[in-house]
Amino acid sequence: MPSRAAERDPAGIGTARAIGFVAPALLLIGVFLVFPALWTLYIGITDYRLTGPAAADPRVVGADNFTTALRDPLFGNSLWLTALFVLGSAVVGQNALGFALAWLLRRVRTGLRRTVEGFVLLAWILPGPVVAYLWFAVLSRDGGTLGLLLDRPGTAWLVQYPMASLIVFNTWRGTAFSLLLYTSALAAVPPSHLETARLAGASGWQTVRDAVFPHIRGHVLTNTLLISLWTANDFTPFLLTAGGPNHESEVLPVLIYRQALESGRLGYASAMSSLLLVGNLVVALVYLRLLRGRA
Amino acid sequence: MAGIDVTGLSTVYPNGVRAVDALDLRVTDGELFALLGPSGCGKTTLLRTIAGLEPPATGTVAIGSRDVTALPPGRRGVAMVFQDYALFPHMTVAENIAYPLRVRRAPKERQREAAADVARGLSLSALLDRRPGQLSGGQQQRAALGRAVAAGADVLLLDEPLSNLDARLRLEARTFLKRLQHDLALTTVFVTHDQAEALALADRIAVMEAGRIRQLGTPREVFQRPGDTFVANFIGSTPMNLVDGRVRDGRVECAGARLPCPPGLAEGTPVVVGVRPEYLSVADDGITGRVAAVENLGVSSLVTLDCPDGTLISLTVPEQDEPALGRSLTVTAAPGRLLFYDAQDGRLLDG
C-alpha cells in the first residue's frame, strides 16, 4: 500500500520543487493564454477603442456590445459565412478529400504514396502568406493560371466567387491533416474484415460502409471536430479576399479583425470574439456527445 | 457443389518469396481437405490464392469446371472463415450471417429468414440479436461459419479454424465442424499447423513444406506410411523413430540390431529406418536398450531406450506395463510397420 504522502508526491521530489518545475510553463500559459483570454472577456464589456477618448478612459457598458452584435446584420452575415466555410471546406471538403486520398493511396507503391503525401503536406506546412500569394497568382484576373486553364481570362475569381474560392483554397490547404489521420486510422482496420467484404462481393462503397467506417468512427469525429474548430478560427481568408467584396466573404475572424483594427472598436470586437468562443464550445460539446454515444 | 483444380500454381510475394511453388492439387467435390504444414510453408498463401485474395504469378485455379483465376474473390463462389472470424462488431449475429445477402441487396425479410435458417443448423437461434462482443469464442466461430454458409458458395475455405479456441472447446468444435461439413457436403479446404487436427478432421491431407506438397493422402496413409522423413517427423503426436542404418549381408544393421531388409537394396547402402513408437512392442528378438526415461501420456507411457551405440529409441507401452528405469528391454516392430528411407533424399523406399 503506498502511503498518502507517496500518492500526493509520486515523483518523490517534494511539493516545492514540483511547483518549481511546472512554474515556467504555467507562467507562459498565464501570460500568453489565460491573461489575454480574461482581458478579452473584460474589454468585451467596455467601450474600449483604438483611438479617441474611450481609448484613454474606457467605460464599462455591460452586455451592450453583445446585444449590438446579435442585432448587427454584419455579424449575422459573418456567422452564416463562417458556417458555410466550415461546412464546405472542413466537414465536407477536407474530410472527404483526406479520406479519399488515404483510401486510394493505401494500396499503391510506397514511392508514389510518399510523393503524394509530401505534396499534400507541403500545402499544409507552407506559411499562410506564401500560399495566399500562390493562390493569388492562380486566381488573379490578370493572367491567373486558373483563368488561362479554363480559357476564361479576365475572370476575377476572388471577386466573382469569393466564398467558393475560399472553400476550395481551405480544402486544398488543410487536407493534409485529414489524410495523415485517416491513413493511420485505416491501418487499424483488421485486414480480415476488408477481405470478408471482398469475398462477399461488396462494392467499394459497401466495404467502406460495413468494414471500414465502424472501425474509424471515433477518428472521423475527432478529425471533424479539430478541423471544424481550426477552420472556424482561421484568419487566412483575410489574406485572400480581406472579407470583400462588400462583406461577401467576411468570415468571423475577418470581421473581428476589421472591427478591431480598421474601425477601432476593440470592445465590440472582443465581444464578438467571446461569441465565437461560445460557438466553438457548443460545437465541441456536440461532437463530444456524439463520440460518447458511440461507446 | 464443385471440386477445386489447382494447376501449376505459383504465388510470389513482392519481396520475391515464392510462397507457393508450381503446385498441382485436386480437391474432389464434397471433400474435407486439410493443408498441413509448419508455419511459413505456404499453406495459408495457397488458401488465399484459391480465394482470390492473392494473385498467382503463374498457374490456374478452377472451381467446378470454371477457370476462376482471373475472377475477383466475390465472383468465385468461395466463402472463407478467417482465423479471427472477422465478424463485424457493429452488426448483430443475424446481420453478420445475412451479410452476403445484404451485399447482394436481397430483401430484408429474405435476409432475416436466411439468417434464422442457417442459425438453426448452428445452434445460434437464441443468439441472433446479440453482438459479436457478447459471444464466446466458440459461438463467434459458429457465427462466422454461418456467414460463410449463408453466402451459398460452392467452396468453403477455413484458415486455422480451431486455433483461436481453448483446448477443451477445440475438441468440441472439431466434432461439430466435421458433422456440419458432412451434413452440408460442401467442398471444404482448411489450413492447420496442428497434425492431430488434420488427422482427426480431414478426408485427405496435403502435407506442405516450402511451397510444395510433400505428401498427399488420407490421414491413414499419411500416418502409417509417411512419404519422406520430413512428413514422418511432422505427423504424429509422439515423434517417429528415425535411425541411421546400413545394408549388410542382406539385413539392415541399425542400433545394434539386424533387421529384415527390403528387397532390391545393394550391399552397403545407407538407409534411415523409421518406426512409430506406437508400433513397437516388447519381444524376444530385436533392438535392445536400457530404459532411460518413462513419460506418462495418460492411457499409455512413452519409454525411451538408450541403445548400446548411443541411439535413442522410443516406444509406447500400456499404462500397466511400465518398465523400471535402467532395465534392459528388447523391442520389435509390428509386421509391416518398419519403414526404410533413402539416407540421401529422405524418400520412402518401397518394399
PDB file of N, CA and C in Angstrom, chain B residues 65-142:
ATOM      1  N   SER B  65     -15.961 -26.638 -63.055  1.00  0.00           N
ATOM      2  CA  SER B  65     -15.163 -26.736 -64.272  1.00  0.00           C
ATOM      3  C   SER B  65     -14.838 -25.334 -64.785  1.00  0.00           C
ATOM      4  N   ARG B  66     -15.032 -24.340 -63.908  1.00  0.00           N
ATOM      5  CA  ARG B  66     -14.888 -22.947 -64.305  1.00  0.00           C
ATOM      6  C   ARG B  66     -13.525 -22.427 -63.890  1.00  0.00           C
ATOM      7  N   ASP B  67     -12.787 -21.880 -64.844  1.00  0.00           N
ATOM      8  CA  ASP B  67     -11.498 -21.275 -64.513  1.00  0.00           C
ATOM      9  C   ASP B  67     -11.753 -19.929 -63.831  1.00  0.00           C
ATOM     10  N   VAL B  68     -11.360 -19.816 -62.564  1.00  0.00           N
ATOM     11  CA  VAL B  68     -11.649 -18.579 -61.818  1.00  0.00           C
ATOM     12  C   VAL B  68     -10.398 -17.741 -61.597  1.00  0.00           C
ATOM     13  N   THR B  69      -9.292 -18.119 -62.235  1.00  0.00           N
ATOM     14  CA  THR B  69      -8.017 -17.446 -61.944  1.00  0.00           C
ATOM     15  C   THR B  69      -8.114 -15.929 -62.066  1.00  0.00           C
ATOM     16  N   ALA B  70      -8.876 -15.465 -63.058  1.00  0.00           N
ATOM     17  CA  ALA B  70      -8.926 -14.020 -63.297  1.00  0.00           C
ATOM     18  C   ALA B  70     -10.102 -13.344 -62.599  1.00  0.00           C
ATOM     19  N   LEU B  71     -10.919 -14.120 -61.883  1.00  0.00           N
ATOM     20  CA  LEU B  71     -12.113 -13.524 -61.260  1.00  0.00           C
ATOM     21  C   LEU B  71     -11.780 -12.919 -59.898  1.00  0.00           C
ATOM     22  N   PRO B  72     -12.462 -11.839 -59.523  1.00  0.00           N
ATOM     23  CA  PRO B  72     -12.277 -11.291 -58.181  1.00  0.00           C
ATOM     24  C   PRO B  72     -12.893 -12.237 -57.148  1.00  0.00           C
ATOM     25  N   PRO B  73     -12.457 -12.132 -55.871  1.00  0.00           N
ATOM     26  CA  PRO B  73     -12.917 -13.073 -54.842  1.00  0.00           C
ATOM     27  C   PRO B  73     -14.442 -13.189 -54.776  1.00  0.00           C
ATOM     28  N   GLY B  74     -15.119 -12.059 -54.929  1.00  0.00           N
ATOM     29  CA  GLY B  74     -16.565 -12.046 -54.755  1.00  0.00           C
ATOM     30  C   GLY B  74     -17.311 -12.822 -55.823  1.00  0.00           C
ATOM     31  N   ARG B  75     -16.642 -13.153 -56.950  1.00  0.00           N
ATOM     32  CA  ARG B  75     -17.355 -13.840 -58.023  1.00  0.00           C
ATOM     33  C   ARG B  75     -16.851 -15.253 -58.260  1.00  0.00           C
ATOM     34  N   ARG B  76     -16.115 -15.804 -57.284  1.00  0.00           N
ATOM     35  CA  ARG B  76     -15.557 -17.142 -57.455  1.00  0.00           C
ATOM     36  C   ARG B  76     -16.450 -18.218 -56.857  1.00  0.00           C
ATOM     37  N   GLY B  77     -17.457 -17.810 -56.085  1.00  0.00           N
ATOM     38  CA  GLY B  77     -18.262 -18.817 -55.404  1.00  0.00           C
ATOM     39  C   GLY B  77     -17.509 -19.472 -54.265  1.00  0.00           C
ATOM     40  N   VAL B  78     -16.663 -18.702 -53.570  1.00  0.00           N
ATOM     41  CA  VAL B  78     -15.984 -19.231 -52.393  1.00  0.00           C
ATOM     42  C   VAL B  78     -16.398 -18.421 -51.172  1.00  0.00           C
ATOM     43  N   ALA B  79     -16.442 -19.079 -50.023  1.00  0.00           N
ATOM     44  CA  ALA B  79     -16.658 -18.370 -48.771  1.00  0.00           C
ATOM     45  C   ALA B  79     -15.502 -18.745 -47.861  1.00  0.00           C
ATOM     46  N   MET B  80     -15.117 -17.794 -47.009  1.00  0.00           N
ATOM     47  CA  MET B  80     -13.937 -18.054 -46.190  1.00  0.00           C
ATOM     48  C   MET B  80     -14.199 -17.639 -44.754  1.00  0.00           C
ATOM     49  N   VAL B  81     -13.699 -18.435 -43.822  1.00  0.00           N
ATOM     50  CA  VAL B  81     -13.746 -18.062 -42.409  1.00  0.00           C
ATOM     51  C   VAL B  81     -12.314 -17.774 -41.988  1.00  0.00           C
ATOM     52  N   PHE B  82     -12.097 -16.568 -41.477  1.00  0.00           N
ATOM     53  CA  PHE B  82     -10.754 -16.170 -41.106  1.00  0.00           C
ATOM     54  C   PHE B  82     -10.429 -16.637 -39.695  1.00  0.00           C
ATOM     55  N   GLN B  83      -9.134 -16.644 -39.437  1.00  0.00           N
ATOM     56  CA  GLN B  83      -8.659 -17.106 -38.132  1.00  0.00           C
ATOM     57  C   GLN B  83      -9.274 -16.283 -36.991  1.00  0.00           C
ATOM     58  N   ASP B  84      -9.419 -14.961 -37.208  1.00  0.00           N
ATOM     59  CA  ASP B  84     -10.001 -14.113 -36.163  1.00  0.00           C
ATOM     60  C   ASP B  84     -11.519 -13.950 -36.356  1.00  0.00           C
ATOM     61  N   TYR B  85     -12.098 -14.734 -37.233  1.00  0.00           N
ATOM     62  CA  TYR B  85     -13.539 -14.771 -37.551  1.00  0.00           C
ATOM     63  C   TYR B  85     -14.033 -13.540 -38.287  1.00  0.00           C
ATOM     64  N   ALA B  86     -13.411 -12.365 -38.059  1.00  0.00           N
ATOM     65  CA  ALA B  86     -13.752 -11.146 -38.798  1.00  0.00           C
ATOM     66  C   ALA B  86     -15.245 -10.846 -38.774  1.00  0.00           C
ATOM     67  N   LEU B  87     -15.887 -11.035 -37.632  1.00  0.00           N
ATOM     68  CA  LEU B  87     -17.296 -10.641 -37.517  1.00  0.00           C
ATOM     69  C   LEU B  87     -17.346  -9.122 -37.387  1.00  0.00           C
ATOM     70  N   PHE B  88     -18.318  -8.496 -38.040  1.00  0.00           N
ATOM     71  CA  PHE B  88     -18.425  -7.040 -37.937  1.00  0.00           C
ATOM     72  C   PHE B  88     -18.995  -6.678 -36.566  1.00  0.00           C
ATOM     73  N   PRO B  89     -18.231  -5.924 -35.772  1.00  0.00           N
ATOM     74  CA  PRO B  89     -18.612  -5.718 -34.373  1.00  0.00           C
ATOM     75  C   PRO B  89     -19.901  -4.917 -34.190  1.00  0.00           C
ATOM     76  N   HIS B  90     -20.275  -4.101 -35.192  1.00  0.00           N
ATOM     77  CA  HIS B  90     -21.446  -3.248 -35.021  1.00  0.00           C
ATOM     78  C   HIS B  90     -22.710  -3.926 -35.504  1.00  0.00           C
ATOM     79  N   MET B  91     -22.605  -5.159 -36.028  1.00  0.00           N
ATOM     80  CA  MET B  91     -23.795  -5.853 -36.513  1.00  0.00           C
ATOM     81  C   MET B  91     -24.155  -6.986 -35.553  1.00  0.00           C
ATOM     82  N   THR B  92     -25.442  -7.303 -35.494  1.00  0.00           N
ATOM     83  CA  THR B  92     -25.865  -8.443 -34.684  1.00  0.00           C
ATOM     84  C   THR B  92     -25.450  -9.731 -35.389  1.00  0.00           C
ATOM     85  N   VAL B  93     -25.619 -10.843 -34.676  1.00  0.00           N
ATOM     86  CA  VAL B  93     -25.296 -12.141 -35.276  1.00  0.00           C
ATOM     87  C   VAL B  93     -26.117 -12.347 -36.547  1.00  0.00           C
ATOM     88  N   ALA B  94     -27.426 -12.003 -36.466  1.00  0.00           N
ATOM     89  CA  ALA B  94     -28.285 -12.183 -37.642  1.00  0.00           C
ATOM     90  C   ALA B  94     -27.774 -11.344 -38.812  1.00  0.00           C
ATOM     91  N   GLU B  95     -27.396 -10.098 -38.534  1.00  0.00           N
ATOM     92  CA  GLU B  95     -26.911  -9.228 -39.613  1.00  0.00           C
ATOM     93  C   GLU B  95     -25.591  -9.724 -40.180  1.00  0.00           C
ATOM     94  N   ASN B  96     -24.743 -10.231 -39.284  1.00  0.00           N
ATOM     95  CA  ASN B  96     -23.476 -10.780 -39.755  1.00  0.00           C
ATOM     96  C   ASN B  96     -23.703 -11.976 -40.669  1.00  0.00           C
ATOM     97  N   ILE B  97     -24.584 -12.879 -40.231  1.00  0.00           N
ATOM     98  CA  ILE B  97     -24.824 -14.088 -41.035  1.00  0.00           C
ATOM     99  C   ILE B  97     -25.410 -13.707 -42.387  1.00  0.00           C
ATOM    100  N   ALA B  98     -26.331 -12.736 -42.374  1.00  0.00           N
ATOM    101  CA  ALA B  98     -27.007 -12.369 -43.615  1.00  0.00           C
ATOM    102  C   ALA B  98     -26.185 -11.396 -44.460  1.00  0.00           C
ATOM    103  N   TYR B  99     -24.962 -11.098 -44.017  1.00  0.00           N
ATOM    104  CA  TYR B  99     -24.192 -10.069 -44.710  1.00  0.00           C
ATOM    105  C   TYR B  99     -24.011 -10.320 -46.209  1.00  0.00           C
ATOM    106  N   PRO B 100     -23.663 -11.553 -46.614  1.00  0.00           N
ATOM    107  CA  PRO B 100     -23.504 -11.776 -48.068  1.00  0.00           C
ATOM    108  C   PRO B 100     -24.783 -11.449 -48.842  1.00  0.00           C
ATOM    109  N   LEU B 101     -25.943 -11.704 -48.224  1.00  0.00           N
ATOM    110  CA  LEU B 101     -27.215 -11.400 -48.893  1.00  0.00           C
ATOM    111  C   LEU B 101     -27.446  -9.897 -48.935  1.00  0.00           C
ATOM    112  N   ARG B 102     -27.004  -9.221 -47.870  1.00  0.00           N
ATOM    113  CA  ARG B 102     -27.167  -7.766 -47.831  1.00  0.00           C
ATOM    114  C   ARG B 102     -26.339  -7.113 -48.927  1.00  0.00           C
ATOM    115  N   VAL B 103     -25.139  -7.619 -49.129  1.00  0.00           N
ATOM    116  CA  VAL B 103     -24.290  -7.093 -50.195  1.00  0.00           C
ATOM    117  C   VAL B 103     -24.972  -7.259 -51.546  1.00  0.00           C
ATOM    118  N   ARG B 104     -25.683  -8.390 -51.709  1.00  0.00           N
ATOM    119  CA  ARG B 104     -26.381  -8.621 -52.984  1.00  0.00           C
ATOM    120  C   ARG B 104     -27.744  -7.937 -53.020  1.00  0.00           C
ATOM    121  N   ARG B 105     -28.039  -7.131 -51.987  1.00  0.00           N
ATOM    122  CA  ARG B 105     -29.279  -6.363 -51.920  1.00  0.00           C
ATOM    123  C   ARG B 105     -30.517  -7.257 -51.940  1.00  0.00           C
ATOM    124  N   ALA B 106     -30.459  -8.374 -51.214  1.00  0.00           N
ATOM    125  CA  ALA B 106     -31.649  -9.212 -51.065  1.00  0.00           C
ATOM    126  C   ALA B 106     -32.632  -8.483 -50.154  1.00  0.00           C
ATOM    127  N   PRO B 107     -33.941  -8.726 -50.320  1.00  0.00           N
ATOM    128  CA  PRO B 107     -34.916  -8.052 -49.462  1.00  0.00           C
ATOM    129  C   PRO B 107     -34.683  -8.381 -47.981  1.00  0.00           C
ATOM    130  N   LYS B 108     -35.088  -7.438 -47.111  1.00  0.00           N
ATOM    131  CA  LYS B 108     -34.854  -7.577 -45.679  1.00  0.00           C
ATOM    132  C   LYS B 108     -35.406  -8.881 -45.096  1.00  0.00           C
ATOM    133  N   GLU B 109     -36.651  -9.246 -45.497  1.00  0.00           N
ATOM    134  CA  GLU B 109     -37.254 -10.460 -44.915  1.00  0.00           C
ATOM    135  C   GLU B 109     -36.452 -11.689 -45.328  1.00  0.00           C
ATOM    136  N   ARG B 110     -36.003 -11.666 -46.567  1.00  0.00           N
ATOM    137  CA  ARG B 110     -35.229 -12.776 -47.100  1.00  0.00           C
ATOM    138  C   ARG B 110     -33.933 -12.934 -46.285  1.00  0.00           C
ATOM    139  N   GLN B 111     -33.290 -11.781 -45.947  1.00  0.00           N
ATOM    140  CA  GLN B 111     -32.071 -11.818 -45.133  1.00  0.00           C
ATOM    141  C   GLN B 111     -32.353 -12.423 -43.769  1.00  0.00           C
ATOM    142  N   ARG B 112     -33.446 -11.947 -43.181  1.00  0.00           N
ATOM    143  CA  ARG B 112     -33.827 -12.384 -41.851  1.00  0.00           C
ATOM    144  C   ARG B 112     -34.102 -13.901 -41.857  1.00  0.00           C
ATOM    145  N   GLU B 113     -34.848 -14.361 -42.867  1.00  0.00           N
ATOM    146  CA  GLU B 113     -35.161 -15.788 -42.991  1.00  0.00           C
ATOM    147  C   GLU B 113     -33.897 -16.622 -43.122  1.00  0.00           C
ATOM    148  N   ALA B 114     -33.017 -16.179 -44.028  1.00  0.00           N
ATOM    149  CA  ALA B 114     -31.784 -16.931 -44.275  1.00  0.00           C
ATOM    150  C   ALA B 114     -30.965 -17.030 -42.998  1.00  0.00           C
ATOM    151  N   ALA B 115     -30.875 -15.904 -42.260  1.00  0.00           N
ATOM    152  CA  ALA B 115     -30.103 -15.916 -41.019  1.00  0.00           C
ATOM    153  C   ALA B 115     -30.708 -16.902 -40.026  1.00  0.00           C
ATOM    154  N   ALA B 116     -32.032 -16.878 -39.895  1.00  0.00           N
ATOM    155  CA  ALA B 116     -32.697 -17.773 -38.948  1.00  0.00           C
ATOM    156  C   ALA B 116     -32.480 -19.225 -39.359  1.00  0.00           C
ATOM    157  N   ASP B 117     -32.560 -19.456 -40.672  1.00  0.00           N
ATOM    158  CA  ASP B 117     -32.367 -20.798 -41.224  1.00  0.00           C
ATOM    159  C   ASP B 117     -30.993 -21.360 -40.893  1.00  0.00           C
ATOM    160  N   VAL B 118     -29.992 -20.575 -41.238  1.00  0.00           N
ATOM    161  CA  VAL B 118     -28.608 -21.003 -41.029  1.00  0.00           C
ATOM    162  C   VAL B 118     -28.330 -21.146 -39.535  1.00  0.00           C
ATOM    163  N   ALA B 119     -28.858 -20.200 -38.747  1.00  0.00           N
ATOM    164  CA  ALA B 119     -28.584 -20.207 -37.318  1.00  0.00           C
ATOM    165  C   ALA B 119     -29.131 -21.472 -36.663  1.00  0.00           C
ATOM    166  N   ARG B 120     -30.261 -21.969 -37.170  1.00  0.00           N
ATOM    167  CA  ARG B 120     -30.848 -23.178 -36.585  1.00  0.00           C
ATOM    168  C   ARG B 120     -29.859 -24.339 -36.692  1.00  0.00           C
ATOM    169  N   GLY B 121     -29.250 -24.471 -37.870  1.00  0.00           N
ATOM    170  CA  GLY B 121     -28.298 -25.561 -38.079  1.00  0.00           C
ATOM    171  C   GLY B 121     -27.043 -25.437 -37.239  1.00  0.00           C
ATOM    172  N   LEU B 122     -26.779 -24.228 -36.736  1.00  0.00           N
ATOM    173  CA  LEU B 122     -25.542 -23.997 -35.990  1.00  0.00           C
ATOM    174  C   LEU B 122     -25.810 -23.747 -34.515  1.00  0.00           C
ATOM    175  N   SER B 123     -27.035 -24.054 -34.055  1.00  0.00           N
ATOM    176  CA  SER B 123     -27.490 -23.767 -32.685  1.00  0.00           C
ATOM    177  C   SER B 123     -27.159 -22.346 -32.264  1.00  0.00           C
ATOM    178  N   LEU B 124     -27.492 -21.397 -33.133  1.00  0.00           N
ATOM    179  CA  LEU B 124     -27.277 -19.989 -32.804  1.00  0.00           C
ATOM    180  C   LEU B 124     -28.604 -19.235 -32.687  1.00  0.00           C
ATOM    181  N   SER B 125     -29.723 -19.972 -32.786  1.00  0.00           N
ATOM    182  CA  SER B 125     -31.027 -19.309 -32.864  1.00  0.00           C
ATOM    183  C   SER B 125     -31.272 -18.347 -31.714  1.00  0.00           C
ATOM    184  N   ALA B 126     -30.808 -18.708 -30.521  1.00  0.00           N
ATOM    185  CA  ALA B 126     -31.079 -17.873 -29.352  1.00  0.00           C
ATOM    186  C   ALA B 126     -30.187 -16.637 -29.317  1.00  0.00           C
ATOM    187  N   LEU B 127     -29.200 -16.594 -30.186  1.00  0.00           N
ATOM    188  CA  LEU B 127     -28.200 -15.526 -30.089  1.00  0.00           C
ATOM    189  C   LEU B 127     -28.288 -14.536 -31.241  1.00  0.00           C
ATOM    190  N   LEU B 128     -29.357 -14.641 -32.051  1.00  0.00           N
ATOM    191  CA  LEU B 128     -29.411 -13.857 -33.289  1.00  0.00           C
ATOM    192  C   LEU B 128     -29.316 -12.353 -33.068  1.00  0.00           C
ATOM    193  N   ASP B 129     -29.810 -11.869 -31.924  1.00  0.00           N
ATOM    194  CA  ASP B 129     -29.812 -10.420 -31.701  1.00  0.00           C
ATOM    195  C   ASP B 129     -28.618  -9.934 -30.902  1.00  0.00           C
ATOM    196  N   ARG B 130     -27.719 -10.856 -30.552  1.00  0.00           N
ATOM    197  CA  ARG B 130     -26.517 -10.434 -29.823  1.00  0.00           C
ATOM    198  C   ARG B 130     -25.514  -9.831 -30.794  1.00  0.00           C
ATOM    199  N   ARG B 131     -24.553  -9.109 -30.194  1.00  0.00           N
ATOM    200  CA  ARG B 131     -23.434  -8.628 -30.998  1.00  0.00           C
ATOM    201  C   ARG B 131     -22.230  -9.531 -30.754  1.00  0.00           C
ATOM    202  N   PRO B 132     -21.291  -9.567 -31.714  1.00  0.00           N
ATOM    203  CA  PRO B 132     -20.152 -10.488 -31.586  1.00  0.00           C
ATOM    204  C   PRO B 132     -19.420 -10.347 -30.252  1.00  0.00           C
ATOM    205  N   GLY B 133     -19.333  -9.115 -29.736  1.00  0.00           N
ATOM    206  CA  GLY B 133     -18.635  -8.901 -28.482  1.00  0.00           C
ATOM    207  C   GLY B 133     -19.257  -9.628 -27.304  1.00  0.00           C
ATOM    208  N   GLN B 134     -20.531 -10.017 -27.457  1.00  0.00           N
ATOM    209  CA  GLN B 134     -21.221 -10.679 -26.347  1.00  0.00           C
ATOM    210  C   GLN B 134     -21.197 -12.199 -26.494  1.00  0.00           C
ATOM    211  N   LEU B 135     -20.436 -12.709 -27.467  1.00  0.00           N
ATOM    212  CA  LEU B 135     -20.411 -14.148 -27.710  1.00  0.00           C
ATOM    213  C   LEU B 135     -19.108 -14.758 -27.201  1.00  0.00           C
ATOM    214  N   SER B 136     -19.151 -16.052 -26.873  1.00  0.00           N
ATOM    215  CA  SER B 136     -17.924 -16.777 -26.538  1.00  0.00           C
ATOM    216  C   SER B 136     -17.174 -17.093 -27.827  1.00  0.00           C
ATOM    217  N   GLY B 137     -15.941 -17.558 -27.675  1.00  0.00           N
ATOM    218  CA  GLY B 137     -15.128 -17.871 -28.853  1.00  0.00           C
ATOM    219  C   GLY B 137     -15.794 -18.881 -29.776  1.00  0.00           C
ATOM    220  N   GLY B 138     -16.351 -19.929 -29.185  1.00  0.00           N
ATOM    221  CA  GLY B 138     -16.984 -20.969 -29.989  1.00  0.00           C
ATOM    222  C   GLY B 138     -18.204 -20.439 -30.724  1.00  0.00           C
ATOM    223  N   GLN B 139     -18.974 -19.586 -30.035  1.00  0.00           N
ATOM    224  CA  GLN B 139     -20.161 -19.006 -30.672  1.00  0.00           C
ATOM    225  C   GLN B 139     -19.769 -18.075 -31.807  1.00  0.00           C
ATOM    226  N   GLN B 140     -18.692 -17.307 -31.574  1.00  0.00           N
ATOM    227  CA  GLN B 140     -18.215 -16.425 -32.650  1.00  0.00           C
ATOM    228  C   GLN B 140     -17.822 -17.242 -33.865  1.00  0.00           C
ATOM    229  N   GLN B 141     -17.148 -18.361 -33.611  1.00  0.00           N
ATOM    230  CA  GLN B 141     -16.721 -19.187 -34.732  1.00  0.00           C
ATOM    231  C   GLN B 141     -17.929 -19.706 -35.506  1.00  0.00           C
ATOM    232  N   ARG B 142     -18.971 -20.115 -34.765  1.00  0.00           N
ATOM    233  CA  ARG B 142     -20.154 -20.633 -35.443  1.00  0.00           C
ATOM    234  C   ARG B 142     -20.863 -19.524 -36.227  1.00  0.00           C
TER     235      ARG B 142
END
